[in-house]
Amino acid sequence: MASDPSRSGLTLHALDTATGKPAACLGYTLFRISGEAREALASGHTNEDGRCAAPMLTDGALCVGVYEVVFDVAAWRGDAAEVGFYDLVPIRFRVAHANGHYHIPLLISPFGYTTYRGS
């Protein structure tokens, strides 16, 4: 797969499959994993479309290695948190090409979630 330098970096997208809407204002933290250590690299909230506003880890900050993004689902649900089963949703993934584009979609509902490598 040829990489496009103009699209390098890491992006997120979260959808609430229970409502059929973007998961707006969903908090996330991105970590770099090295053995047992976790280094926080970025954090924020998804925008109205359920996406991070701009690619994270661009301009050489995205290195080959293991990363984890943790979505704070309980805080996002707020007063409805008792309805859902998940408090935090961690997604651990591997970056094989530092100049590649990595997109992490999360499809979340009160009692399940799924993810895949997006484009």
Short mmCIF file of N, CA, C and O in Angstrom, two decimals:
data_model
loop_
_atom_site.label_atom_id
_atom_site.label_comp_id
_atom_site.label_asym_id
_atom_site.label_seq_id
_atom_site.Cartn_x
_atom_site.Cartn_y
_atom_site.Cartn_z
N MET A 1 0.84 -1.17 0.00
CA MET A 1 0.00 0.00 0.00
C MET A 1 0.89 1.23 0.00
O MET A 1 1.68 1.44 0.90
N ALA A 2 0.74 2.07 -0.99
CA ALA A 2 1.50 3.30 -1.05
C ALA A 2 0.89 4.31 -0.11
O ALA A 2 -0.32 4.45 -0.02
N SER A 3 1.74 5.02 0.62
CA SER A 3 1.22 6.01 1.55
C SER A 3 1.21 7.38 0.90
O SER A 3 2.03 7.69 0.05
N ASP A 4 0.29 8.20 1.29
CA ASP A 4 0.12 9.56 0.79
C ASP A 4 0.56 10.50 1.89
O ASP A 4 -0.13 10.62 2.91
N PRO A 5 1.71 11.19 1.74
CA PRO A 5 2.20 12.06 2.81
C PRO A 5 1.21 13.14 3.22
O PRO A 5 1.20 13.58 4.36
N SER A 6 0.35 13.58 2.31
CA SER A 6 -0.63 14.61 2.66
C SER A 6 -1.71 14.05 3.57
O SER A 6 -2.46 14.80 4.17
N ARG A 7 -1.81 12.73 3.68
CA ARG A 7 -2.82 12.10 4.54
C ARG A 7 -2.17 11.34 5.68
O ARG A 7 -2.78 10.49 6.28
N SER A 8 -0.91 11.63 5.99
CA SER A 8 -0.26 10.89 7.06
C SER A 8 -0.80 11.36 8.40
O SER A 8 -1.31 12.46 8.54
N GLY A 9 -0.72 10.48 9.36
CA GLY A 9 -1.17 10.81 10.70
C GLY A 9 -2.21 9.85 11.21
O GLY A 9 -2.42 8.77 10.67
N LEU A 10 -2.89 10.27 12.27
CA LEU A 10 -3.86 9.43 12.95
C LEU A 10 -5.14 10.22 13.15
O LEU A 10 -5.11 11.35 13.62
N THR A 11 -6.27 9.61 12.78
CA THR A 11 -7.58 10.25 12.97
C THR A 11 -8.52 9.27 13.65
O THR A 11 -8.31 8.06 13.63
N LEU A 12 -9.58 9.82 14.25
CA LEU A 12 -10.59 9.04 14.98
C LEU A 12 -11.97 9.42 14.46
O LEU A 12 -12.19 10.54 14.00
N HIS A 13 -12.91 8.48 14.61
CA HIS A 13 -14.31 8.74 14.29
C HIS A 13 -15.16 7.83 15.17
O HIS A 13 -14.92 6.63 15.21
N ALA A 14 -16.13 8.39 15.87
CA ALA A 14 -16.99 7.60 16.76
C ALA A 14 -18.45 7.82 16.39
O ALA A 14 -18.89 8.96 16.21
N LEU A 15 -19.19 6.71 16.28
CA LEU A 15 -20.61 6.76 15.96
C LEU A 15 -21.40 6.02 17.03
O LEU A 15 -20.99 4.95 17.47
N ASP A 16 -22.52 6.60 17.43
CA ASP A 16 -23.42 5.99 18.40
C ASP A 16 -24.44 5.17 17.60
O ASP A 16 -25.36 5.73 17.01
N THR A 17 -24.28 3.86 17.58
CA THR A 17 -25.17 3.03 16.77
C THR A 17 -26.56 2.88 17.38
O THR A 17 -27.49 2.49 16.69
N ALA A 18 -26.72 3.24 18.65
CA ALA A 18 -28.04 3.17 19.27
C ALA A 18 -28.94 4.30 18.78
O ALA A 18 -30.15 4.13 18.67
N THR A 19 -28.33 5.44 18.49
CA THR A 19 -29.11 6.59 18.04
C THR A 19 -28.95 6.87 16.54
O THR A 19 -29.71 7.64 15.98
N GLY A 20 -27.93 6.24 15.94
CA GLY A 20 -27.65 6.50 14.53
C GLY A 20 -27.01 7.85 14.29
O GLY A 20 -27.07 8.38 13.18
N LYS A 21 -26.36 8.40 15.32
CA LYS A 21 -25.76 9.73 15.22
C LYS A 21 -24.28 9.67 15.58
O LYS A 21 -23.83 8.73 16.24
N PRO A 22 -23.52 10.70 15.20
CA PRO A 22 -22.13 10.77 15.63
C PRO A 22 -22.04 10.85 17.16
O PRO A 22 -22.94 11.40 17.81
N ALA A 23 -20.98 10.31 17.71
CA ALA A 23 -20.74 10.38 19.15
C ALA A 23 -19.99 11.68 19.43
O ALA A 23 -18.77 11.69 19.62
N ALA A 24 -20.73 12.79 19.44
CA ALA A 24 -20.14 14.12 19.65
C ALA A 24 -19.72 14.28 21.10
O ALA A 24 -20.36 13.76 22.02
N CYS A 25 -18.62 14.98 21.33
CA CYS A 25 -18.09 15.29 22.67
C CYS A 25 -17.64 14.06 23.44
O CYS A 25 -17.63 14.07 24.68
N LEU A 26 -17.25 13.01 22.75
CA LEU A 26 -16.72 11.80 23.39
C LEU A 26 -15.24 12.03 23.68
O LEU A 26 -14.45 12.28 22.77
N GLY A 27 -14.87 11.95 24.95
CA GLY A 27 -13.48 12.16 25.35
C GLY A 27 -12.59 10.98 24.97
O GLY A 27 -13.03 9.84 25.00
N TYR A 28 -11.35 11.30 24.63
CA TYR A 28 -10.38 10.26 24.29
C TYR A 28 -8.99 10.69 24.75
O TYR A 28 -8.70 11.88 24.87
N THR A 29 -8.14 9.69 25.01
CA THR A 29 -6.73 9.92 25.31
C THR A 29 -5.93 8.92 24.49
O THR A 29 -6.28 7.74 24.43
N LEU A 30 -4.87 9.41 23.86
CA LEU A 30 -4.00 8.57 23.05
C LEU A 30 -2.71 8.33 23.80
O LEU A 30 -2.11 9.27 24.34
N PHE A 31 -2.29 7.07 23.85
CA PHE A 31 -1.06 6.67 24.53
C PHE A 31 -0.12 5.97 23.57
O PHE A 31 -0.56 5.26 22.66
N ARG A 32 1.18 6.12 23.79
CA ARG A 32 2.19 5.28 23.14
C ARG A 32 2.56 4.21 24.16
O ARG A 32 2.77 4.50 25.33
N ILE A 33 2.61 2.96 23.71
CA ILE A 33 2.89 1.81 24.58
C ILE A 33 4.32 1.34 24.34
O ILE A 33 4.73 1.14 23.20
N SER A 34 5.05 1.17 25.42
CA SER A 34 6.41 0.63 25.35
C SER A 34 6.57 -0.35 26.49
O SER A 34 6.74 0.05 27.64
N GLY A 35 6.46 -1.64 26.17
CA GLY A 35 6.49 -2.66 27.22
C GLY A 35 5.28 -2.50 28.12
O GLY A 35 4.15 -2.52 27.66
N GLU A 36 5.50 -2.28 29.40
CA GLU A 36 4.41 -2.06 30.35
C GLU A 36 4.09 -0.58 30.54
O GLU A 36 3.14 -0.23 31.21
N ALA A 37 4.91 0.29 29.95
CA ALA A 37 4.73 1.73 30.13
C ALA A 37 3.74 2.31 29.11
O ALA A 37 3.70 1.87 27.97
N ARG A 38 2.97 3.31 29.57
CA ARG A 38 2.04 4.05 28.70
C ARG A 38 2.37 5.54 28.83
O ARG A 38 2.36 6.08 29.92
N GLU A 39 2.63 6.18 27.69
CA GLU A 39 2.92 7.61 27.67
C GLU A 39 1.75 8.33 26.99
O GLU A 39 1.46 8.06 25.83
N ALA A 40 1.10 9.24 27.70
CA ALA A 40 -0.01 10.00 27.12
C ALA A 40 0.55 10.98 26.10
O ALA A 40 1.49 11.73 26.39
N LEU A 41 -0.02 10.97 24.89
CA LEU A 41 0.45 11.83 23.82
C LEU A 41 -0.53 12.93 23.45
O LEU A 41 -0.14 14.02 23.05
N ALA A 42 -1.81 12.64 23.55
CA ALA A 42 -2.83 13.60 23.14
C ALA A 42 -4.15 13.24 23.80
O ALA A 42 -4.38 12.08 24.14
N SER A 43 -4.99 14.24 23.98
CA SER A 43 -6.33 13.98 24.48
C SER A 43 -7.25 15.07 23.95
O SER A 43 -6.80 16.12 23.52
N GLY A 44 -8.52 14.78 23.97
CA GLY A 44 -9.50 15.74 23.50
C GLY A 44 -10.88 15.14 23.47
O GLY A 44 -11.13 14.11 24.11
N HIS A 45 -11.76 15.78 22.72
CA HIS A 45 -13.14 15.33 22.57
C HIS A 45 -13.50 15.35 21.09
O HIS A 45 -13.01 16.21 20.34
N THR A 46 -14.33 14.43 20.69
CA THR A 46 -14.78 14.42 19.29
C THR A 46 -15.65 15.65 19.03
O THR A 46 -16.28 16.19 19.92
N ASN A 47 -15.68 16.07 17.76
CA ASN A 47 -16.48 17.22 17.37
C ASN A 47 -17.93 16.80 17.09
O ASN A 47 -18.31 15.66 17.37
N GLU A 48 -18.73 17.70 16.55
CA GLU A 48 -20.15 17.42 16.29
C GLU A 48 -20.35 16.24 15.35
O GLU A 48 -21.39 15.59 15.38
N ASP A 49 -19.35 15.97 14.50
CA ASP A 49 -19.43 14.85 13.56
C ASP A 49 -18.83 13.57 14.15
O ASP A 49 -18.68 12.58 13.46
N GLY A 50 -18.44 13.60 15.43
CA GLY A 50 -17.86 12.43 16.07
C GLY A 50 -16.41 12.18 15.71
O GLY A 50 -15.89 11.10 15.92
N ARG A 51 -15.73 13.18 15.17
CA ARG A 51 -14.33 13.04 14.73
C ARG A 51 -13.41 13.92 15.56
O ARG A 51 -13.85 14.90 16.14
N CYS A 52 -12.11 13.57 15.56
CA CYS A 52 -11.15 14.52 16.10
C CYS A 52 -11.03 15.63 15.07
O CYS A 52 -11.12 15.39 13.86
N ALA A 53 -10.89 16.85 15.52
CA ALA A 53 -10.96 18.01 14.63
C ALA A 53 -9.85 18.02 13.58
O ALA A 53 -10.05 18.49 12.47
N ALA A 54 -8.68 17.49 13.93
CA ALA A 54 -7.55 17.46 13.00
C ALA A 54 -6.75 16.19 13.27
O ALA A 54 -6.86 15.61 14.35
N PRO A 55 -5.97 15.75 12.30
CA PRO A 55 -5.15 14.55 12.55
C PRO A 55 -4.24 14.74 13.75
O PRO A 55 -3.68 15.81 13.97
N MET A 56 -4.13 13.69 14.55
CA MET A 56 -3.21 13.69 15.68
C MET A 56 -1.89 13.08 15.21
O MET A 56 -1.86 12.30 14.27
N LEU A 57 -0.81 13.43 15.87
CA LEU A 57 0.51 12.86 15.61
C LEU A 57 0.93 12.98 14.15
O LEU A 57 1.18 11.99 13.47
N THR A 58 0.99 14.17 13.66
CA THR A 58 1.51 14.41 12.31
C THR A 58 2.91 15.00 12.42
O THR A 58 3.46 15.12 13.51
N ASP A 59 3.49 15.39 11.31
CA ASP A 59 4.80 16.04 11.27
C ASP A 59 5.88 15.23 11.99
O ASP A 59 6.64 15.76 12.79
N GLY A 60 5.92 13.95 11.74
CA GLY A 60 6.97 13.11 12.29
C GLY A 60 6.71 12.59 13.69
O GLY A 60 7.52 11.84 14.22
N ALA A 61 5.61 12.99 14.34
CA ALA A 61 5.34 12.51 15.69
C ALA A 61 4.80 11.09 15.70
O ALA A 61 4.87 10.42 16.72
N LEU A 62 4.25 10.64 14.58
CA LEU A 62 3.75 9.27 14.48
C LEU A 62 4.92 8.36 14.15
O LEU A 62 5.52 8.46 13.09
N CYS A 63 5.27 7.50 15.08
CA CYS A 63 6.40 6.59 14.93
C CYS A 63 5.90 5.15 14.84
O CYS A 63 4.81 4.84 15.31
N VAL A 64 6.72 4.29 14.28
CA VAL A 64 6.40 2.87 14.28
C VAL A 64 6.32 2.41 15.73
O VAL A 64 7.14 2.80 16.57
N GLY A 65 5.29 1.62 16.05
CA GLY A 65 5.16 1.14 17.41
C GLY A 65 3.72 0.82 17.76
O GLY A 65 2.85 0.74 16.90
N VAL A 66 3.48 0.65 19.05
CA VAL A 66 2.17 0.27 19.56
C VAL A 66 1.55 1.48 20.26
O VAL A 66 2.21 2.19 21.02
N TYR A 67 0.27 1.69 19.99
CA TYR A 67 -0.49 2.81 20.56
C TYR A 67 -1.79 2.29 21.13
O TYR A 67 -2.24 1.20 20.81
N GLU A 68 -2.40 3.12 21.96
CA GLU A 68 -3.71 2.79 22.50
C GLU A 68 -4.50 4.09 22.62
O GLU A 68 -3.99 5.09 23.13
N VAL A 69 -5.72 4.06 22.13
CA VAL A 69 -6.64 5.18 22.35
C VAL A 69 -7.72 4.67 23.28
O VAL A 69 -8.22 3.56 23.12
N VAL A 70 -8.02 5.47 24.31
CA VAL A 70 -9.03 5.09 25.31
C VAL A 70 -10.16 6.11 25.24
O VAL A 70 -9.92 7.31 25.41
N PHE A 71 -11.35 5.63 24.96
CA PHE A 71 -12.54 6.47 24.89
C PHE A 71 -13.25 6.44 26.24
O PHE A 71 -13.51 5.36 26.78
N ASP A 72 -13.59 7.61 26.78
CA ASP A 72 -14.26 7.71 28.07
C ASP A 72 -15.78 7.70 27.86
O ASP A 72 -16.45 8.72 27.87
N VAL A 73 -16.31 6.51 27.69
CA VAL A 73 -17.72 6.32 27.35
C VAL A 73 -18.64 6.70 28.51
O VAL A 73 -19.69 7.32 28.30
N ALA A 74 -18.25 6.40 29.75
CA ALA A 74 -19.11 6.71 30.90
C ALA A 74 -19.32 8.21 31.03
O ALA A 74 -20.45 8.67 31.23
N ALA A 75 -18.26 9.00 30.91
CA ALA A 75 -18.40 10.46 31.00
C ALA A 75 -19.24 11.00 29.85
O ALA A 75 -20.05 11.92 30.03
N TRP A 76 -19.08 10.43 28.67
CA TRP A 76 -19.85 10.86 27.49
C TRP A 76 -21.34 10.60 27.69
O TRP A 76 -22.17 11.42 27.35
N ARG A 77 -21.69 9.46 28.28
CA ARG A 77 -23.09 9.15 28.52
C ARG A 77 -23.68 10.02 29.63
O ARG A 77 -24.89 10.21 29.71
N GLY A 78 -22.84 10.53 30.53
CA GLY A 78 -23.30 11.43 31.58
C GLY A 78 -24.34 10.79 32.47
O GLY A 78 -24.13 9.71 33.01
N ASP A 79 -25.48 11.44 32.60
CA ASP A 79 -26.55 10.95 33.47
C ASP A 79 -27.10 9.60 33.01
O ASP A 79 -27.69 8.88 33.81
N ALA A 80 -26.91 9.27 31.75
CA ALA A 80 -27.40 8.00 31.23
C ALA A 80 -26.35 6.89 31.37
O ALA A 80 -26.52 5.80 30.84
N ALA A 81 -25.26 7.15 32.11
CA ALA A 81 -24.16 6.18 32.23
C ALA A 81 -24.62 4.83 32.78
O ALA A 81 -24.08 3.79 32.42
N GLU A 82 -25.61 4.84 33.68
CA GLU A 82 -26.07 3.56 34.24
C GLU A 82 -26.74 2.68 33.19
O GLU A 82 -26.90 1.48 33.39
N VAL A 83 -27.15 3.27 32.08
CA VAL A 83 -27.79 2.50 31.01
C VAL A 83 -26.76 1.65 30.27
O VAL A 83 -27.06 0.56 29.83
N GLY A 84 -25.54 2.14 30.14
CA GLY A 84 -24.52 1.44 29.36
C GLY A 84 -23.71 0.48 30.21
O GLY A 84 -23.69 0.55 31.44
N PHE A 85 -23.00 -0.41 29.54
CA PHE A 85 -22.19 -1.43 30.19
C PHE A 85 -20.73 -1.00 30.29
O PHE A 85 -20.03 -1.36 31.23
N TYR A 86 -20.23 -0.22 29.34
CA TYR A 86 -18.81 0.12 29.26
C TYR A 86 -18.52 1.48 29.87
O TYR A 86 -19.24 2.43 29.62
N ASP A 87 -17.46 1.56 30.65
CA ASP A 87 -16.98 2.83 31.18
C ASP A 87 -15.90 3.41 30.27
O ASP A 87 -15.95 4.56 29.89
N LEU A 88 -14.91 2.59 29.97
CA LEU A 88 -13.81 2.97 29.08
C LEU A 88 -13.70 1.94 27.96
O LEU A 88 -13.86 0.75 28.21
N VAL A 89 -13.41 2.41 26.76
CA VAL A 89 -13.18 1.51 25.63
C VAL A 89 -11.76 1.74 25.13
O VAL A 89 -11.48 2.76 24.50
N PRO A 90 -10.85 0.79 25.42
CA PRO A 90 -9.48 0.91 24.93
C PRO A 90 -9.33 0.19 23.58
O PRO A 90 -9.86 -0.90 23.40
N ILE A 91 -8.63 0.83 22.68
CA ILE A 91 -8.33 0.20 21.39
C ILE A 91 -6.81 0.28 21.20
O ILE A 91 -6.24 1.36 21.06
N ARG A 92 -6.17 -0.88 21.23
CA ARG A 92 -4.72 -0.95 21.06
C ARG A 92 -4.42 -1.36 19.62
O ARG A 92 -5.04 -2.28 19.10
N PHE A 93 -3.48 -0.66 19.01
CA PHE A 93 -3.17 -0.92 17.60
C PHE A 93 -1.69 -0.70 17.33
O PHE A 93 -0.99 -0.08 18.14
N ARG A 94 -1.25 -1.20 16.20
CA ARG A 94 0.16 -1.14 15.82
C ARG A 94 0.32 -0.26 14.58
O ARG A 94 -0.41 -0.41 13.61
N VAL A 95 1.30 0.64 14.64
CA VAL A 95 1.66 1.48 13.50
C VAL A 95 2.88 0.84 12.85
O VAL A 95 3.92 0.70 13.49
N ALA A 96 2.74 0.44 11.59
CA ALA A 96 3.83 -0.23 10.88
C ALA A 96 4.62 0.73 9.98
O ALA A 96 5.76 0.46 9.66
N HIS A 97 4.00 1.84 9.59
CA HIS A 97 4.64 2.80 8.69
C HIS A 97 4.41 4.21 9.24
O HIS A 97 3.26 4.68 9.27
N ALA A 98 5.47 4.87 9.65
CA ALA A 98 5.35 6.18 10.28
C ALA A 98 4.73 7.23 9.37
O ALA A 98 4.11 8.17 9.84
N ASN A 99 4.86 7.08 8.06
CA ASN A 99 4.31 8.08 7.14
C ASN A 99 2.96 7.64 6.58
O ASN A 99 2.46 8.23 5.63
N GLY A 100 2.32 6.66 7.19
CA GLY A 100 1.03 6.18 6.74
C GLY A 100 -0.12 6.95 7.38
O GLY A 100 0.08 7.78 8.26
N HIS A 101 -1.32 6.66 6.91
CA HIS A 101 -2.53 7.24 7.51
C HIS A 101 -3.25 6.14 8.27
O HIS A 101 -3.52 5.07 7.72
N TYR A 102 -3.57 6.39 9.52
CA TYR A 102 -4.26 5.43 10.37
C TYR A 102 -5.55 6.07 10.88
O TYR A 102 -5.51 7.16 11.45
N HIS A 103 -6.65 5.41 10.61
CA HIS A 103 -7.96 5.91 11.01
C HIS A 103 -8.61 4.88 11.91
O HIS A 103 -8.71 3.71 11.55
N ILE A 104 -9.02 5.31 13.11
CA ILE A 104 -9.60 4.42 14.10
C ILE A 104 -11.07 4.76 14.29
O ILE A 104 -11.40 5.71 14.99
N PRO A 105 -11.98 4.02 13.66
CA PRO A 105 -13.41 4.22 13.90
C PRO A 105 -13.89 3.40 15.10
O PRO A 105 -13.41 2.29 15.33
N LEU A 106 -14.82 3.98 15.85
CA LEU A 106 -15.45 3.28 16.96
C LEU A 106 -16.95 3.36 16.76
O LEU A 106 -17.51 4.44 16.60
N LEU A 107 -17.61 2.20 16.74
CA LEU A 107 -19.06 2.12 16.69
C LEU A 107 -19.50 1.66 18.07
O LEU A 107 -19.15 0.55 18.49
N ILE A 108 -20.23 2.51 18.78
CA ILE A 108 -20.55 2.24 20.18
C ILE A 108 -22.06 2.22 20.41
O ILE A 108 -22.79 3.00 19.78
N SER A 109 -22.51 1.31 21.25
CA SER A 109 -23.90 1.27 21.71
C SER A 109 -23.85 0.98 23.21
O SER A 109 -22.77 0.69 23.74
N PRO A 110 -24.95 1.03 23.92
CA PRO A 110 -24.90 0.81 25.37
C PRO A 110 -24.30 -0.55 25.77
O PRO A 110 -23.69 -0.65 26.83
N PHE A 111 -24.46 -1.57 24.94
CA PHE A 111 -24.03 -2.90 25.35
C PHE A 111 -23.08 -3.58 24.38
O PHE A 111 -22.91 -4.80 24.43
N GLY A 112 -22.45 -2.82 23.52
CA GLY A 112 -21.47 -3.39 22.61
C GLY A 112 -20.71 -2.31 21.86
O GLY A 112 -21.11 -1.15 21.82
N TYR A 113 -19.58 -2.70 21.30
CA TYR A 113 -18.82 -1.80 20.44
C TYR A 113 -18.01 -2.62 19.46
O TYR A 113 -17.75 -3.81 19.66
N THR A 114 -17.62 -1.98 18.38
CA THR A 114 -16.75 -2.61 17.39
C THR A 114 -15.85 -1.55 16.81
O THR A 114 -16.14 -0.35 16.88
N THR A 115 -14.75 -1.98 16.25
CA THR A 115 -13.80 -1.09 15.62
C THR A 115 -13.11 -1.83 14.49
O THR A 115 -13.22 -3.06 14.38
N TYR A 116 -12.44 -1.11 13.65
CA TYR A 116 -11.72 -1.68 12.52
C TYR A 116 -10.72 -0.66 12.04
O TYR A 116 -10.76 0.51 12.47
N ARG A 117 -9.81 -1.04 11.17
CA ARG A 117 -8.90 -0.06 10.58
C ARG A 117 -9.62 0.61 9.43
O ARG A 117 -9.95 0.00 8.43
N GLY A 118 -9.87 1.88 9.59
CA GLY A 118 -10.56 2.65 8.55
C GLY A 118 -9.59 3.18 7.52
O GLY A 118 -8.41 2.89 7.55
N SER A 119 -10.13 3.98 6.64
CA SER A 119 -9.28 4.55 5.59
C SER A 119 -9.36 6.06 5.58
O SER A 119 -10.15 6.66 6.28
#
